[in-house]
Amino acid sequence: DAGPADLPPDVWARIKDHPCYSEEAHHFFARMHVAVAPACNIQCHYCNRKFDCANESRPGVVSERLSPEEALRKVVTVANEVPQLSVLGIAGPGDALFDWTRTKRTFEMVSEAIPDIKLCVSTNGLALPDHVEELAAMKVDHVTITINMVDPAIGEKIYPWIYFEGRRYTGREASQILHERQMLGLEMLVKRGILVKVNSVLIPGINDAHLPAVNAEVTKRGAFLHNIMPLISDPAHGTHFGLTGQRGPTHAELEAVQAECGGGARLMRHCRQCRADAVGLLGEDRGQSFTLDRIAETV
Ligand code: SF4
Ligand code: SF4
């Protein structure tokens, strides 16, 4: 995983207290997610909308959905009780940038109350180019984009449709638009000096052989970390793939793809696929201690 020895010093200085990006930091600094953004503008075949976004979070989990005001109360309470808190992320439960009004309001209120907290956001990338300037103005310095393909012929096996500029697109056209928006958003972020991590969901038989090409493209465009996550396939999650018996990868398959991508953007191997309402150090989740009903009204 990322460490000071092999990252440019300026990048290391910015991520050293971010638990998701620095293997060292994840023992000492805490992060929390608030699930304020339920709407999503695409359909991934592996997603059931009843649950959190499967691109950034643990599939099959339903996080506590909060209004921006409730999220502020929760973040302030956690900051008072978890001194290691360094990062607030919004990772759904839908798409944080499509549901922009709620994401933006949450970030604005939290950074006014806790000015030194780092903000990060996850997205499927479709709405990303529209918000890069505002993200930069709000000093969001880490963004995660889920990129599962750089070839729309593969994309159409993963995404049945997208909703873009007021209309629904399907088939290859949908994946072509998504791909272009993801690449444009990535380039815009890098140009603004915002650090970009790329998540890819490894789907055996669909994009496994293709992920080295994804790694090469995102490396070329300046992503600093690539996180290859296994598809967690469970018919109970109601995945469309589940209908055709799509399975997740074995550990050996995941390692083989990671090894093939070894030459490009640095790979992240300690992501825990946290819930969209996770709280605490990576590897622990204190989210259930900070549900709204346990937080005093006085905050
Ligand atoms: Fe589901 Fe996330 Fe895909 Fe939207 S981007 S369909 S919430 S997995
Ligand atoms: Fe970090 Fe992954 Fe958890 Fe996000 S989901 S907080 S990137 S470990």
CSV table of N, CA, C and O and ligand atoms in Angstrom, one decimal, residues 38-49 51-56 92-95 123-124 146 159, ligand 1:
chain,number,residue,atom,x,y,z
A,38,PRO,N,-29.1,9.8,-1.3
A,38,PRO,CA,-29.7,8.6,-1.8
A,38,PRO,C,-29.9,8.5,-3.3
A,38,PRO,O,-30.0,7.3,-3.8
A,39,ALA,N,-30.0,9.6,-4.0
A,39,ALA,CA,-30.3,9.4,-5.4
A,39,ALA,C,-29.1,9.0,-6.3
A,39,ALA,O,-28.0,9.3,-6.0
A,40,CYS,N,-29.4,8.3,-7.4
A,40,CYS,CA,-28.3,7.9,-8.3
A,40,CYS,C,-28.7,8.1,-9.7
A,40,CYS,O,-29.9,7.9,-10.1
A,41,ASN,N,-27.8,8.3,-10.6
A,41,ASN,CA,-28.1,8.6,-12.0
A,41,ASN,C,-27.7,7.5,-13.0
A,41,ASN,O,-27.7,7.7,-14.2
A,42,ILE,N,-27.2,6.4,-12.5
A,42,ILE,CA,-26.9,5.3,-13.4
A,42,ILE,C,-27.4,4.0,-12.7
A,42,ILE,O,-27.9,4.0,-11.6
A,43,GLN,N,-27.4,3.0,-13.5
A,43,GLN,CA,-27.8,1.6,-12.9
A,43,GLN,C,-26.6,0.7,-13.2
A,43,GLN,O,-26.2,0.5,-14.3
A,44,CYS,N,-26.0,0.2,-12.1
A,44,CYS,CA,-25.0,-0.8,-12.2
A,44,CYS,C,-25.7,-2.2,-12.1
A,44,CYS,O,-26.6,-2.3,-11.3
A,45,HIS,N,-25.3,-3.1,-12.9
A,45,HIS,CA,-26.0,-4.4,-12.9
A,45,HIS,C,-25.9,-5.1,-11.5
A,45,HIS,O,-26.7,-6.0,-11.2
A,46,TYR,N,-24.9,-4.7,-10.7
A,46,TYR,CA,-24.7,-5.4,-9.5
A,46,TYR,C,-25.4,-4.7,-8.3
A,46,TYR,O,-25.1,-5.0,-7.1
A,47,CYS,N,-26.1,-3.6,-8.6
A,47,CYS,CA,-26.7,-2.8,-7.5
A,47,CYS,C,-28.2,-3.0,-7.3
A,47,CYS,O,-28.9,-3.1,-8.3
A,48,ASN,N,-28.5,-3.1,-6.1
A,48,ASN,CA,-29.9,-3.1,-5.7
A,48,ASN,C,-30.1,-1.8,-4.9
A,48,ASN,O,-29.5,-1.6,-3.8
A,49,ARG,N,-31.0,-0.9,-5.4
A,49,ARG,CA,-31.1,0.4,-4.8
A,49,ARG,C,-31.5,0.5,-3.3
A,49,ARG,O,-31.5,1.5,-2.7
A,51,PHE,N,-30.0,-0.9,-1.1
A,51,PHE,CA,-28.8,-0.9,-0.2
A,51,PHE,C,-27.9,0.3,-0.6
A,51,PHE,O,-28.1,1.0,-1.6
A,52,ASP,N,-26.8,0.4,0.1
A,52,ASP,CA,-25.8,1.4,-0.2
A,52,ASP,C,-25.2,1.2,-1.6
A,52,ASP,O,-25.1,0.1,-2.1
A,53,CYS,N,-24.6,2.3,-2.1
A,53,CYS,CA,-23.9,2.2,-3.4
A,53,CYS,C,-22.8,1.1,-3.3
A,53,CYS,O,-21.9,1.2,-2.4
A,54,ALA,N,-22.9,0.2,-4.2
A,54,ALA,CA,-21.9,-0.9,-4.1
A,54,ALA,C,-20.6,-0.6,-4.7
A,54,ALA,O,-19.6,-1.4,-4.7
A,55,ASN,N,-20.4,0.6,-5.2
A,55,ASN,CA,-19.1,1.0,-5.8
A,55,ASN,C,-18.2,1.5,-4.7
A,55,ASN,O,-17.0,1.4,-4.9
A,56,GLU,N,-18.7,2.0,-3.6
A,56,GLU,CA,-17.8,2.5,-2.6
A,56,GLU,C,-18.0,1.9,-1.3
A,56,GLU,O,-17.2,2.0,-0.4
A,92,GLY,N,-22.5,8.1,-0.8
A,92,GLY,CA,-23.9,7.6,-1.1
A,92,GLY,C,-24.8,7.8,0.0
A,92,GLY,O,-24.6,8.8,0.8
A,93,PRO,N,-25.8,7.0,0.2
A,93,PRO,CA,-25.9,5.6,-0.4
A,93,PRO,C,-26.2,5.6,-1.9
A,93,PRO,O,-26.2,4.5,-2.5
A,94,GLY,N,-26.4,6.7,-2.6
A,94,GLY,CA,-26.5,6.7,-4.0
A,94,GLY,C,-25.3,7.4,-4.6
A,94,GLY,O,-24.2,6.9,-4.3
A,95,ASP,N,-25.4,8.4,-5.4
A,95,ASP,CA,-24.3,9.1,-6.0
A,95,ASP,C,-24.2,10.5,-5.4
A,95,ASP,O,-25.0,11.3,-5.5
A,123,THR,N,-17.9,9.0,-6.3
A,123,THR,CA,-18.9,9.2,-7.4
A,123,THR,C,-18.7,8.1,-8.5
A,123,THR,O,-17.6,7.6,-8.7
A,124,ASN,N,-19.8,7.9,-9.2
A,124,ASN,CA,-19.6,7.1,-10.4
A,124,ASN,C,-19.1,7.9,-11.6
A,124,ASN,O,-18.8,7.4,-12.6
A,146,THR,N,-15.5,5.6,-9.4
A,146,THR,CA,-15.6,4.2,-9.7
A,146,THR,C,-15.5,4.0,-11.2
A,146,THR,O,-16.4,4.5,-11.9
A,159,TYR,N,-23.5,-1.8,-17.2
A,159,TYR,CA,-24.5,-0.7,-17.0
A,159,TYR,C,-25.7,-0.8,-17.9
A,159,TYR,O,-25.5,-0.5,-19.1
B,1,SF4,FE1,-25.9,1.5,-7.3
B,1,SF4,FE2,-23.7,3.0,-6.8
B,1,SF4,FE3,-24.1,1.9,-9.2
B,1,SF4,FE4,-25.6,4.0,-8.4
B,1,SF4,S1,-23.4,4.0,-8.8
B,1,SF4,S2,-26.3,2.0,-9.4
B,1,SF4,S3,-25.9,3.5,-6.2
B,1,SF4,S4,-23.8,0.8,-7.3
